[in-house]
PDB file of C-alpha atoms (C1' of nucleotides) in Angstrom:
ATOM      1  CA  UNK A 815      -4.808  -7.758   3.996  1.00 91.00           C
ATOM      2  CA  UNK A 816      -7.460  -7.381   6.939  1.00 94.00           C
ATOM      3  CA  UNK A 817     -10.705  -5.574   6.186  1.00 96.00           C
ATOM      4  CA  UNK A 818     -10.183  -2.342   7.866  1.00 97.00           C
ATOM      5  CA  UNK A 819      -7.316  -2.012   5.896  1.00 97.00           C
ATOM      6  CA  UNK A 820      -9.219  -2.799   2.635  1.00 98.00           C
ATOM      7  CA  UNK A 821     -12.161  -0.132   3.657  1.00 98.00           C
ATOM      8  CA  UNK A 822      -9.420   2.834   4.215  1.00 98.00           C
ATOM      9  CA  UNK A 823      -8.019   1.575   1.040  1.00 98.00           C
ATOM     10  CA  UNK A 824     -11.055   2.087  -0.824  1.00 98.00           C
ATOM     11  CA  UNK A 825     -12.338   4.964   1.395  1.00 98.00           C
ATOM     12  CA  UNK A 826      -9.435   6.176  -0.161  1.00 98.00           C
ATOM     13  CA  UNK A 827      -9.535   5.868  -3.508  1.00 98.00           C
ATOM     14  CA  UNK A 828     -13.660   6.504  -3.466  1.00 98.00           C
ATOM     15  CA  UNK A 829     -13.136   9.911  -4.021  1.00 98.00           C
ATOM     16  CA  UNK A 830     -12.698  11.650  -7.243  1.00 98.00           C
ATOM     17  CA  UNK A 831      -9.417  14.323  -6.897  1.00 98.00           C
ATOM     18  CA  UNK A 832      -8.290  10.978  -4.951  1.00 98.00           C
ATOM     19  CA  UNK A 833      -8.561   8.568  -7.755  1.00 98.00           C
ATOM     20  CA  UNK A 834      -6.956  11.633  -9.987  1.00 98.00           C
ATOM     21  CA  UNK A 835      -3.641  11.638  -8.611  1.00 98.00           C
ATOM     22  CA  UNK A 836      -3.762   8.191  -7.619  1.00 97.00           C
ATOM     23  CA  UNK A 837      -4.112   6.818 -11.197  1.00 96.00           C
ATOM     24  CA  UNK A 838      -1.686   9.677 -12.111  1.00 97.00           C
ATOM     25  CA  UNK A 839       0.893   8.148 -10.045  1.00 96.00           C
ATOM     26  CA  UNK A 840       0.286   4.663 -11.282  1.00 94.00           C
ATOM     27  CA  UNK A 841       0.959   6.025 -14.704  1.00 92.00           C
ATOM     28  CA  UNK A 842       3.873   7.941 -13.460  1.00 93.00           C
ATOM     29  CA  UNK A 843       5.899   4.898 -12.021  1.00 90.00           C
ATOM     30  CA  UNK A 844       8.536   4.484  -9.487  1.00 90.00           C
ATOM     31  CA  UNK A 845       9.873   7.757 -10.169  1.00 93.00           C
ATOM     32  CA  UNK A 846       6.680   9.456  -8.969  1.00 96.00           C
ATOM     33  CA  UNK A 847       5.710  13.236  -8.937  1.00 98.00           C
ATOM     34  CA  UNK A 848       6.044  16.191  -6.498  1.00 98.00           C
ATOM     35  CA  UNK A 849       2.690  17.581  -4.949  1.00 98.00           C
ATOM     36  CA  UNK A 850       3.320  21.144  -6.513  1.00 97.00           C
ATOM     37  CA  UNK A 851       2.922  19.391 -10.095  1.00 98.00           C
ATOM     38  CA  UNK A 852       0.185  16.933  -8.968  1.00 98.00           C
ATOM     39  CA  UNK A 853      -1.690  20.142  -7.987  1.00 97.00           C
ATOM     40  CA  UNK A 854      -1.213  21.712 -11.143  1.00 97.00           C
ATOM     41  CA  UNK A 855      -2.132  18.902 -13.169  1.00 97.00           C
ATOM     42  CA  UNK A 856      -5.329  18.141 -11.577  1.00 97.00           C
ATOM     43  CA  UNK A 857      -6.138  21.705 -10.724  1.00 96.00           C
ATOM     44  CA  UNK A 858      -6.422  21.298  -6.617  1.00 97.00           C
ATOM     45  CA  UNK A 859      -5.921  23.388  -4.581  1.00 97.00           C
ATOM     46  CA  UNK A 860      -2.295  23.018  -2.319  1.00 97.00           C
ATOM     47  CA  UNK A 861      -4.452  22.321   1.221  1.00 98.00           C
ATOM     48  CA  UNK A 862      -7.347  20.143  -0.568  1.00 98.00           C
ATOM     49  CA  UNK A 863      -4.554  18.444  -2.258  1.00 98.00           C
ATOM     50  CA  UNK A 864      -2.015  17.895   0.892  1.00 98.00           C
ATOM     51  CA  UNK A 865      -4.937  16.438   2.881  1.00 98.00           C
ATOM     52  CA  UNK A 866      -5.766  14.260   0.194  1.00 98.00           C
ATOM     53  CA  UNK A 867      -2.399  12.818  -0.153  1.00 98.00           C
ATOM     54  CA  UNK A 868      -2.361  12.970   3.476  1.00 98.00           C
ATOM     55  CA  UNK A 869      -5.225  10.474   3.452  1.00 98.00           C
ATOM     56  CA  UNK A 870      -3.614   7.981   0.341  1.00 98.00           C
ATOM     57  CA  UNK A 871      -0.695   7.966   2.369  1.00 98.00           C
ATOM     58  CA  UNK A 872      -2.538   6.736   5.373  1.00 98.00           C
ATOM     59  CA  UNK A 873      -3.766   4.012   3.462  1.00 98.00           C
ATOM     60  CA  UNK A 874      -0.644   2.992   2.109  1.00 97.00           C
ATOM     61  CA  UNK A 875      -1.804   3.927  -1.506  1.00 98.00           C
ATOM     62  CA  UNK A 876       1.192   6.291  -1.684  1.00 98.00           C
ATOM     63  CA  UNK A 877       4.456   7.306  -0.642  1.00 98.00           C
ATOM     64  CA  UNK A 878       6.525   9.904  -0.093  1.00 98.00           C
ATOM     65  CA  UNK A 879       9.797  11.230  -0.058  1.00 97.00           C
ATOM     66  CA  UNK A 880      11.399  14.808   0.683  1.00 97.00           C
ATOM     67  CA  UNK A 881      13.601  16.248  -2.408  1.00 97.00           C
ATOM     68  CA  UNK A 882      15.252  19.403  -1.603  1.00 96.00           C
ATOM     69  CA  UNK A 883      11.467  22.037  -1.392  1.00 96.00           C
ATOM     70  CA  UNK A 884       9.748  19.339  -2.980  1.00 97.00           C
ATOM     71  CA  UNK A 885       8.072  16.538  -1.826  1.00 98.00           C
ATOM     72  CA  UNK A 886       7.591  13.197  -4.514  1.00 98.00           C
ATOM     73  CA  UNK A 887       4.840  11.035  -4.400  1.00 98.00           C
ATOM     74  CA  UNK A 888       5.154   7.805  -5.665  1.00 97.00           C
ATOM     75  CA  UNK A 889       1.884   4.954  -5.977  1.00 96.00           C
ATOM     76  CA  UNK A 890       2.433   2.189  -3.523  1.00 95.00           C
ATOM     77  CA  UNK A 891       1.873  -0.631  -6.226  1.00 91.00           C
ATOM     78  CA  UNK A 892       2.395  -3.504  -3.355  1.00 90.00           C
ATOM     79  CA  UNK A 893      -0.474  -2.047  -1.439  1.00 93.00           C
ATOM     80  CA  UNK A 894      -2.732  -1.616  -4.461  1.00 92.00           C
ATOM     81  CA  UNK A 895      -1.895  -5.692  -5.249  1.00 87.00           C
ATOM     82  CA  UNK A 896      -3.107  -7.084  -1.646  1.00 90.00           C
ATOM     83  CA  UNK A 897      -6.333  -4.417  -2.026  1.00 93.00           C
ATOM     84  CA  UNK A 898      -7.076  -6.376  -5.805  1.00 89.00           C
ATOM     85  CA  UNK A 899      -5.823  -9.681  -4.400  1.00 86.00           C
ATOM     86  CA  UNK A 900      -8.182  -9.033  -1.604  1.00 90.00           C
ATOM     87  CA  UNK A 901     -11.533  -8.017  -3.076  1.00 90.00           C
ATOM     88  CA  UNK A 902     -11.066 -11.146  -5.668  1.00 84.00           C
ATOM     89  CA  UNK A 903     -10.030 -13.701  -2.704  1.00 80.00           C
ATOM     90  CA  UNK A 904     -11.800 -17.434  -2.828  1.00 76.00           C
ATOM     91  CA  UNK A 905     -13.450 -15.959  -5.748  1.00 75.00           C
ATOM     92  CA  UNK A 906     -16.295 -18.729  -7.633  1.00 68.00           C
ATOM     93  CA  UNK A 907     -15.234 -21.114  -5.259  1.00 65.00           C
ATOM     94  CA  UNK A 908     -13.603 -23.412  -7.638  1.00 60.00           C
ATOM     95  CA  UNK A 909     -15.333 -22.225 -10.747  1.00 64.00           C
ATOM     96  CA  UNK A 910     -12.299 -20.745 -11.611  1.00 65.00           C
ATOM     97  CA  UNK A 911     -13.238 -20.326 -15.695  1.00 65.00           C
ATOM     98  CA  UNK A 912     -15.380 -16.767 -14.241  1.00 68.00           C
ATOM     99  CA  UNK A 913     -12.430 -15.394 -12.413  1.00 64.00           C
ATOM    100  CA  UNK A 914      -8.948 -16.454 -13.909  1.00 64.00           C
ATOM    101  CA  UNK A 915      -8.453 -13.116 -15.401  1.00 61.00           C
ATOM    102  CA  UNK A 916      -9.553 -11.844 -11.725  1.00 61.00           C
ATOM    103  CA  UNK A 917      -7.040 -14.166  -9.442  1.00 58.00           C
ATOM    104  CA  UNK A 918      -3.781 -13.547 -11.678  1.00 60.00           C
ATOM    105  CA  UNK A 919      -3.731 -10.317  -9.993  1.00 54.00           C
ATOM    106  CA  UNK A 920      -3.551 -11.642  -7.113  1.00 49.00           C
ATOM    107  CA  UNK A 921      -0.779 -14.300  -7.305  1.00 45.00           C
ATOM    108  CA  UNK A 922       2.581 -13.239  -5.845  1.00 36.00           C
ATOM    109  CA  UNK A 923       4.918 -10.264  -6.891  1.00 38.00           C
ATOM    110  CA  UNK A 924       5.732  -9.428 -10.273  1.00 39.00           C
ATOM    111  CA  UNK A 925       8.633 -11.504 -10.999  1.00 37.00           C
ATOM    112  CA  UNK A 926       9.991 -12.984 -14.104  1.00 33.00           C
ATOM    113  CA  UNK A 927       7.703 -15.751 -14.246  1.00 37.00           C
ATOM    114  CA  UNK A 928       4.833 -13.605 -14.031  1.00 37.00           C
ATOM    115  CA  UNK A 929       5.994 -11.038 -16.773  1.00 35.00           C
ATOM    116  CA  UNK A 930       5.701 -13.243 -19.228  1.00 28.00           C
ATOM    117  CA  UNK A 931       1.434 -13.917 -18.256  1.00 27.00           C
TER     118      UNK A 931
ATOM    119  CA  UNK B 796     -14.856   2.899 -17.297  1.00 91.00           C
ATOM    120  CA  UNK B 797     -15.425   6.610 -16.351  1.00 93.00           C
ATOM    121  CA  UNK B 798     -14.626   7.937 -13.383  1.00 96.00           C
ATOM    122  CA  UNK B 799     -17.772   8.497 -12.098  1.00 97.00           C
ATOM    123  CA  UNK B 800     -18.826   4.883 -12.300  1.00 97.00           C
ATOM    124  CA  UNK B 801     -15.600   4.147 -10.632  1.00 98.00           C
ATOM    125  CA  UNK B 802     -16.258   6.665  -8.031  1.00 98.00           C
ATOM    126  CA  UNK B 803     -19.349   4.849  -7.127  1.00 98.00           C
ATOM    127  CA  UNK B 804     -17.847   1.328  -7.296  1.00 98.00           C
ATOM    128  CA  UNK B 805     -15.287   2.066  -4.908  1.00 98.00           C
ATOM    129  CA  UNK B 806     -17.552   4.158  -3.055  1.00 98.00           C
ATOM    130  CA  UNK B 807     -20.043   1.111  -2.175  1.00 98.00           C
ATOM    131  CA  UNK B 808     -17.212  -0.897  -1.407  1.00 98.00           C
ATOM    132  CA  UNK B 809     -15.459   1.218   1.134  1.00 98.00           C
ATOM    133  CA  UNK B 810     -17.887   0.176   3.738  1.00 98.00           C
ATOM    134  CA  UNK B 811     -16.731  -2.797   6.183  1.00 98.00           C
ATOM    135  CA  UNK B 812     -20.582  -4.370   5.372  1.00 98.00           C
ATOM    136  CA  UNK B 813     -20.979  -3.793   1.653  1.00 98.00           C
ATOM    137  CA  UNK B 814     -17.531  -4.720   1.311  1.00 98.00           C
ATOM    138  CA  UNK B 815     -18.197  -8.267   3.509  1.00 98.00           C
ATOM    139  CA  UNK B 816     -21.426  -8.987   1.424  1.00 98.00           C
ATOM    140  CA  UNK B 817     -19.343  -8.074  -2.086  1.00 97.00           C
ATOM    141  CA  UNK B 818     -17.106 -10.744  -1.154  1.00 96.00           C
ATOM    142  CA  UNK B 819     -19.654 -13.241   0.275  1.00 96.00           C
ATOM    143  CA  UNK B 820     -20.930 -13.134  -3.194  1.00 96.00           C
ATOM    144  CA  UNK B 821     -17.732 -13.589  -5.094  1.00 94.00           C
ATOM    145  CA  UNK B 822     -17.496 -16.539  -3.187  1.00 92.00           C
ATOM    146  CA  UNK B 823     -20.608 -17.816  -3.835  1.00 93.00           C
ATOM    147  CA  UNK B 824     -20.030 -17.681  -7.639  1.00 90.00           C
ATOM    148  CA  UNK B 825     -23.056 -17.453 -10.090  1.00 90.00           C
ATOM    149  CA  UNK B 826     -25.529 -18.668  -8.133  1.00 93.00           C
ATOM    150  CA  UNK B 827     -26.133 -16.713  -5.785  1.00 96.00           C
ATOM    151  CA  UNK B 828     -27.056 -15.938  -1.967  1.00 98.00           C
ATOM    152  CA  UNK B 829     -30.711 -15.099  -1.526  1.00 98.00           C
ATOM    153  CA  UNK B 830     -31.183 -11.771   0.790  1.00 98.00           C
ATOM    154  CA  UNK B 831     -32.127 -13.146   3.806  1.00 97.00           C
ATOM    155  CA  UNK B 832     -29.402 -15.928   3.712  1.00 98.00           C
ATOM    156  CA  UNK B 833     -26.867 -12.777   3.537  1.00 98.00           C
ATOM    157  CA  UNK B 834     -28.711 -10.870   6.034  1.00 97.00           C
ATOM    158  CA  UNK B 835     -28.093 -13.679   8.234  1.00 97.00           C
ATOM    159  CA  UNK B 836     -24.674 -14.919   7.555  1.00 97.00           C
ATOM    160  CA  UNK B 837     -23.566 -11.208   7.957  1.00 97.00           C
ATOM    161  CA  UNK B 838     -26.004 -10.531  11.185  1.00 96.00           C
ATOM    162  CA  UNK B 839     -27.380  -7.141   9.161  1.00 96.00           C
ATOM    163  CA  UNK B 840     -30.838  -6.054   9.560  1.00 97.00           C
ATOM    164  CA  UNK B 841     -32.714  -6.555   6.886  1.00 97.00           C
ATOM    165  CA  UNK B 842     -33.524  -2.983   6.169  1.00 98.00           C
ATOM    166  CA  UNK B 843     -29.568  -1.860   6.363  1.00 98.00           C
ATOM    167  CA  UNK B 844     -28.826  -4.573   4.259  1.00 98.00           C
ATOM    168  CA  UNK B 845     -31.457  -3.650   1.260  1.00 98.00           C
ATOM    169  CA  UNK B 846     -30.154  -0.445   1.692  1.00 98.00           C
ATOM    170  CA  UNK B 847     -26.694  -1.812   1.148  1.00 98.00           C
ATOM    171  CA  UNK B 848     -27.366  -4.283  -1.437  1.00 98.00           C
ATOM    172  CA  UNK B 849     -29.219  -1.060  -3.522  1.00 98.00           C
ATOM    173  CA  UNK B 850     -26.028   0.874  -3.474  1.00 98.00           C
ATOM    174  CA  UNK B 851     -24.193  -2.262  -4.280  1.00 98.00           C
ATOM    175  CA  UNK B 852     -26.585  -2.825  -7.379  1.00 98.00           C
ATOM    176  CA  UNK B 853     -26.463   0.864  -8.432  1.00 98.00           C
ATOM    177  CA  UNK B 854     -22.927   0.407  -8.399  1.00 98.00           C
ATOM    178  CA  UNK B 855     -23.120  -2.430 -10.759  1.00 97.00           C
ATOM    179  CA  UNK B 856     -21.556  -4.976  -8.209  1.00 98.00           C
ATOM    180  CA  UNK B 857     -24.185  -6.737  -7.734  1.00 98.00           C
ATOM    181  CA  UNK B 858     -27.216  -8.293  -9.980  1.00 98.00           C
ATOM    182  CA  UNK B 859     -30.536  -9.152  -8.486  1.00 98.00           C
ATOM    183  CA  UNK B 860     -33.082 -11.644  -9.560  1.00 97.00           C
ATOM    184  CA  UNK B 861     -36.197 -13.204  -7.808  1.00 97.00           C
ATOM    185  CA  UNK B 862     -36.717 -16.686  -6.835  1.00 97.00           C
ATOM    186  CA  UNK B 863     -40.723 -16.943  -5.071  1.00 96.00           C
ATOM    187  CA  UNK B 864     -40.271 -14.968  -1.964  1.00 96.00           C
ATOM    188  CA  UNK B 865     -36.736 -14.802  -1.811  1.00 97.00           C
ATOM    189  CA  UNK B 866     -34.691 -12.286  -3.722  1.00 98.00           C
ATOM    190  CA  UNK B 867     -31.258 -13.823  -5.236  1.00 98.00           C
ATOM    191  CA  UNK B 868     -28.076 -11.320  -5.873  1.00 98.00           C
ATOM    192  CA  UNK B 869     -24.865 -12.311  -7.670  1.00 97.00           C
ATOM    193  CA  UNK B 870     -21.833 -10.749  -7.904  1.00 96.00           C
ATOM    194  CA  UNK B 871     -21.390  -8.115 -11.411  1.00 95.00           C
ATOM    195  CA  UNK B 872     -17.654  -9.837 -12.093  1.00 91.00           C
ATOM    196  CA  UNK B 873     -17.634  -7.514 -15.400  1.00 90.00           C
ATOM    197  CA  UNK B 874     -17.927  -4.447 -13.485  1.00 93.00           C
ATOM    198  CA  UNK B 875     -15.750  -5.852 -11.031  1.00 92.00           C
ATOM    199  CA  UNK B 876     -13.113  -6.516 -14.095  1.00 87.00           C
ATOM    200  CA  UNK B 877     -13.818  -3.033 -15.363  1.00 90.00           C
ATOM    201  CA  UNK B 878     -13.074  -1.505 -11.930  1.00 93.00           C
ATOM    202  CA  UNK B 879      -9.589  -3.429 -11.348  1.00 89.00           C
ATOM    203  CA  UNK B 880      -8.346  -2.459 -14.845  1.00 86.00           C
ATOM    204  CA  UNK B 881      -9.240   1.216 -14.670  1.00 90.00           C
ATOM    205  CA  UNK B 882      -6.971   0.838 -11.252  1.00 90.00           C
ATOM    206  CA  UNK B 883      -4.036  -0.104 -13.143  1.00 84.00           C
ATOM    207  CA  UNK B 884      -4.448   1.672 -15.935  1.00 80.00           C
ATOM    208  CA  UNK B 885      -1.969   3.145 -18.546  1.00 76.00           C
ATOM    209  CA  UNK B 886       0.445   1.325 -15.246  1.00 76.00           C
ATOM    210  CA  UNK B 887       4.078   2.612 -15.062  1.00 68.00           C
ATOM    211  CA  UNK B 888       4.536   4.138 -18.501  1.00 65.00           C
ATOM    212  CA  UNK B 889       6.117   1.653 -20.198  1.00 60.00           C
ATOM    213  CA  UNK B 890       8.003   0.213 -17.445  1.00 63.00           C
ATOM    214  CA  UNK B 891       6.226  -3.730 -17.199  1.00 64.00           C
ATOM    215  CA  UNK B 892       8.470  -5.047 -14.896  1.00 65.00           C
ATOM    216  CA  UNK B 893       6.264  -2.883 -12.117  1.00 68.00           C
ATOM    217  CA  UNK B 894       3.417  -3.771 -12.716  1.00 64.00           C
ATOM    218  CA  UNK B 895       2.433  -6.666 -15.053  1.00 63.00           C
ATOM    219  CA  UNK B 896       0.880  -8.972 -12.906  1.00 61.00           C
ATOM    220  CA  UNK B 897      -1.707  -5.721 -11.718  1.00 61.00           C
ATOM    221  CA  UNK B 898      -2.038  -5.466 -16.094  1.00 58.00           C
ATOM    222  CA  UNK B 899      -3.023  -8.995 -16.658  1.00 59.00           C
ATOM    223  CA  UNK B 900      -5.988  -8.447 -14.859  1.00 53.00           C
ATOM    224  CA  UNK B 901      -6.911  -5.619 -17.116  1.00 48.00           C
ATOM    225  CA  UNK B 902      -6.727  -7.621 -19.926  1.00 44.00           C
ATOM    226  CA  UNK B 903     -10.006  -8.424 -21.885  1.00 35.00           C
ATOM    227  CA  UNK B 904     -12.671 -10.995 -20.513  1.00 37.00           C
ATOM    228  CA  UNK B 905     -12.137 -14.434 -19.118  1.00 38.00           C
ATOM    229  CA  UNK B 906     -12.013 -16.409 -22.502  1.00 37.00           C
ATOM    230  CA  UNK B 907     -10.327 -19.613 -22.802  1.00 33.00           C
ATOM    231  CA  UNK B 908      -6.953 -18.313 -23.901  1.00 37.00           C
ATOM    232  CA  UNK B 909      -7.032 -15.759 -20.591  1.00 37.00           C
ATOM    233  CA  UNK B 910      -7.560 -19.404 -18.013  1.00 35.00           C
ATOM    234  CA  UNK B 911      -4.187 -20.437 -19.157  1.00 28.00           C
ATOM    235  CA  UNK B 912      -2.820 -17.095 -17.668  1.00 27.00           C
TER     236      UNK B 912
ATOM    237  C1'  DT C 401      19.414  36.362   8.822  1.00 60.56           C
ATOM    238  C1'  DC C 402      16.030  37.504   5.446  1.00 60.56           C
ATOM    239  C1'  DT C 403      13.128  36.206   1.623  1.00 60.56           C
ATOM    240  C1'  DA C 404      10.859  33.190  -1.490  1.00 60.56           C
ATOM    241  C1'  DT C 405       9.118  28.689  -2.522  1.00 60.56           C
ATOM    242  C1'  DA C 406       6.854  24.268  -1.359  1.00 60.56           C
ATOM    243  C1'  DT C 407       3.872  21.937   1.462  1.00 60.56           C
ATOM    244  C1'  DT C 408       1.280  20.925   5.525  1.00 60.56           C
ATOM    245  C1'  DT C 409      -1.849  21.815   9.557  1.00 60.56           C
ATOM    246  C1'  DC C 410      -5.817  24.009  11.746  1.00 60.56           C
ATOM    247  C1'  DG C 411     -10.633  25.315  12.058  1.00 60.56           C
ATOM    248  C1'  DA C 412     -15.432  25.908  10.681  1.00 60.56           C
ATOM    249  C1'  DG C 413     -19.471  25.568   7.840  1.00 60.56           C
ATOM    250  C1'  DA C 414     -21.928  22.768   4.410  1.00 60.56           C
ATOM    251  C1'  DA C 415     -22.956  18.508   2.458  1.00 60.56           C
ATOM    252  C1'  DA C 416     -23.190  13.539   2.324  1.00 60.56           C
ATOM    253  C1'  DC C 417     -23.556   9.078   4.653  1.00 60.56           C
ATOM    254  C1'  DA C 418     -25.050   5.392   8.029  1.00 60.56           C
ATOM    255  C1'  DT C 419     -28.403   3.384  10.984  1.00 60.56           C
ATOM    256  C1'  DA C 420     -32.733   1.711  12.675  1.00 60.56           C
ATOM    257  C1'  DG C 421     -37.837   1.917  13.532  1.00 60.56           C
ATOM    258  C1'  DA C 422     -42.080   1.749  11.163  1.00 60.56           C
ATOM    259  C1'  DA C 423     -44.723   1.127   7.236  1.00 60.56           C
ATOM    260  C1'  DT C 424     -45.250  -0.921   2.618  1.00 60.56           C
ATOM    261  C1'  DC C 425     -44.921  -4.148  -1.325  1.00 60.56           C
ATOM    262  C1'  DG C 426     -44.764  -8.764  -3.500  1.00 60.56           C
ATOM    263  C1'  DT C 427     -45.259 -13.806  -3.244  1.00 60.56           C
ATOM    264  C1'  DC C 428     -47.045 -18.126  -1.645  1.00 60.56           C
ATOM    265  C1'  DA C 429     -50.329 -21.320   0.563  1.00 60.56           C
ATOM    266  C1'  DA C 430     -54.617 -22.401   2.671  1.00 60.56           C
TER     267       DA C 430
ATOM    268  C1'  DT D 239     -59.413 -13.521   0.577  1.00 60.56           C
ATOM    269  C1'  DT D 240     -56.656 -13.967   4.439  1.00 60.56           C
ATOM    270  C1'  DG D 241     -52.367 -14.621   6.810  1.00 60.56           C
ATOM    271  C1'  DA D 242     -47.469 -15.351   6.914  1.00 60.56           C
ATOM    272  C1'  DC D 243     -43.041 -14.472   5.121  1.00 60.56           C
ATOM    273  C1'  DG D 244     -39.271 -12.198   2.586  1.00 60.56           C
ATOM    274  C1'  DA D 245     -37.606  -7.968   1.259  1.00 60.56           C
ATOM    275  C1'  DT D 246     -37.799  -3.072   0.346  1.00 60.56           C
ATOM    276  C1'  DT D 247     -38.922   1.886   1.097  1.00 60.56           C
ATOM    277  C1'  DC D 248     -39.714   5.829   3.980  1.00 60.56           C
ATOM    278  C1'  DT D 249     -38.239   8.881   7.524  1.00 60.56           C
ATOM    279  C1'  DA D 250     -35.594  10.854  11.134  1.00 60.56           C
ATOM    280  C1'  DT D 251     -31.374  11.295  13.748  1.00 60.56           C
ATOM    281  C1'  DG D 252     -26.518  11.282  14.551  1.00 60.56           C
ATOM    282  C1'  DT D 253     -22.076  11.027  12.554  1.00 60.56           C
ATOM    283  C1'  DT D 254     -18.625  11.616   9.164  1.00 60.56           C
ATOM    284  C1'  DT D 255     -16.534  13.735   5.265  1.00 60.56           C
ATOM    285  C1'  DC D 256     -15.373  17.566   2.113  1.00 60.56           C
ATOM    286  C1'  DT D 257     -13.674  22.044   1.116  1.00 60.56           C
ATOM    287  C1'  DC D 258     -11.355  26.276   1.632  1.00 60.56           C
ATOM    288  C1'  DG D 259      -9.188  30.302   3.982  1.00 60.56           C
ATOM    289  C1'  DA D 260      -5.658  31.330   7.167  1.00 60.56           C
ATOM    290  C1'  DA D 261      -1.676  30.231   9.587  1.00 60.56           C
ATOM    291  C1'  DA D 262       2.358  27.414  10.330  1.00 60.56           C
ATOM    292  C1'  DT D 263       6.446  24.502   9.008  1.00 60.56           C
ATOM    293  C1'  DA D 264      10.454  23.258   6.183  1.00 60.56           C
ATOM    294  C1'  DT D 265      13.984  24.049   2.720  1.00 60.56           C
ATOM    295  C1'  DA D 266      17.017  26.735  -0.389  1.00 60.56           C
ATOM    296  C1'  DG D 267      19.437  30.687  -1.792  1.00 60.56           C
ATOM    297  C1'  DA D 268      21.098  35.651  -1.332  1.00 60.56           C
TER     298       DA D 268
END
DNA sequence: TCTATATTTCGAGAAACATAGAATCGTCAA
DNA sequence: TTGACGATTCTATGTTTCTCGAAATATAGA
């Protein structure tokens, strides 16, 4: 990840109705939620709300897809790993007993090997 | 970690300077860069980059100390842990196989059973 | 087609943020 | 005490961001 991606990533999420639905849809999985029932959980506003998803989206935070009226977002947990892997990269250059906890994030996908960690 | 303290965390790093200094000091490790030896590496004006560094330090991102003339800051790797696992909080439900490696970092502080991770 | 529902886009005013010049504070050495 | 150096604070200006009302777009069903 390049640093103007980073910044729009954490412009993003530097925000407090933004960091609301985002860590909604982390805790909502790949199945996501529509933006009627994001609104109503986190008491928004459908415009406020649509920009704001508008601006997540831009940042590759989240994603989403039409279904039927509705439209489901869903987090963009790839994205979210380069932004951690990114803020903790090189980290204690080579002390690594401060940051272990910090790099596992940002070692490769979440595969089988990793599950187990 | 409540959301306004992780308001203001991402908030002072969703700048493209903060953001370089943050990581010039995760790099650096626990020792340090002193101010002027950042303000010079990231060819910042002194002034703009006090600024920065007090937003930084508000955030909890960064520690200061003095050393003589010069002025020392370190990177806050707690608060930096604290941010990262109110991220991934609560992740996917229930659902690991999304998001474990994102978890591990959420786990508690970097003891010596965490470095084998 | 007509209507209702779901969501987005547009526009403007208010508030917050970023930058840099100038002045100030703290430390060290002579 | 004086001067030099490192860093911060103050202040002003320009820019960006946030929010909400109003209008527009897209889909589904009668």
């Amino acid at each position: 990840m390049e640093m103007p991606n980073a910044v729009a990533a954490l412009s993003a999420l530097a925000h407090p109705g933004r960091l609301e639905v985002f860590r909604l849809l982390v805790r909502a999985g790949a199945e996501g939620v529509a933006a009627g029932e994001i609104a109503r959980a986190t008491g928004s506003l459908p415009n406020t709300l649509s920009t704001n998803l508008g601006i997540l989206a831009a940042a590759g935070l989240v994603a989403a897809r039409r279904e039927g009226r509705s439209i489901i977002y869903t987090a963009g947990y790839d994205r979210m790993r380069e932004l951690l892997a990114f803020l903790v990269e090189d980290c204690c250059g080579g002390r690594p007993e401060i940051c272990a906890p910090l790099a596992a994030v940002a070692s490769a996908g979440c595969d089988a090997e990793a599950r187990s960690c």
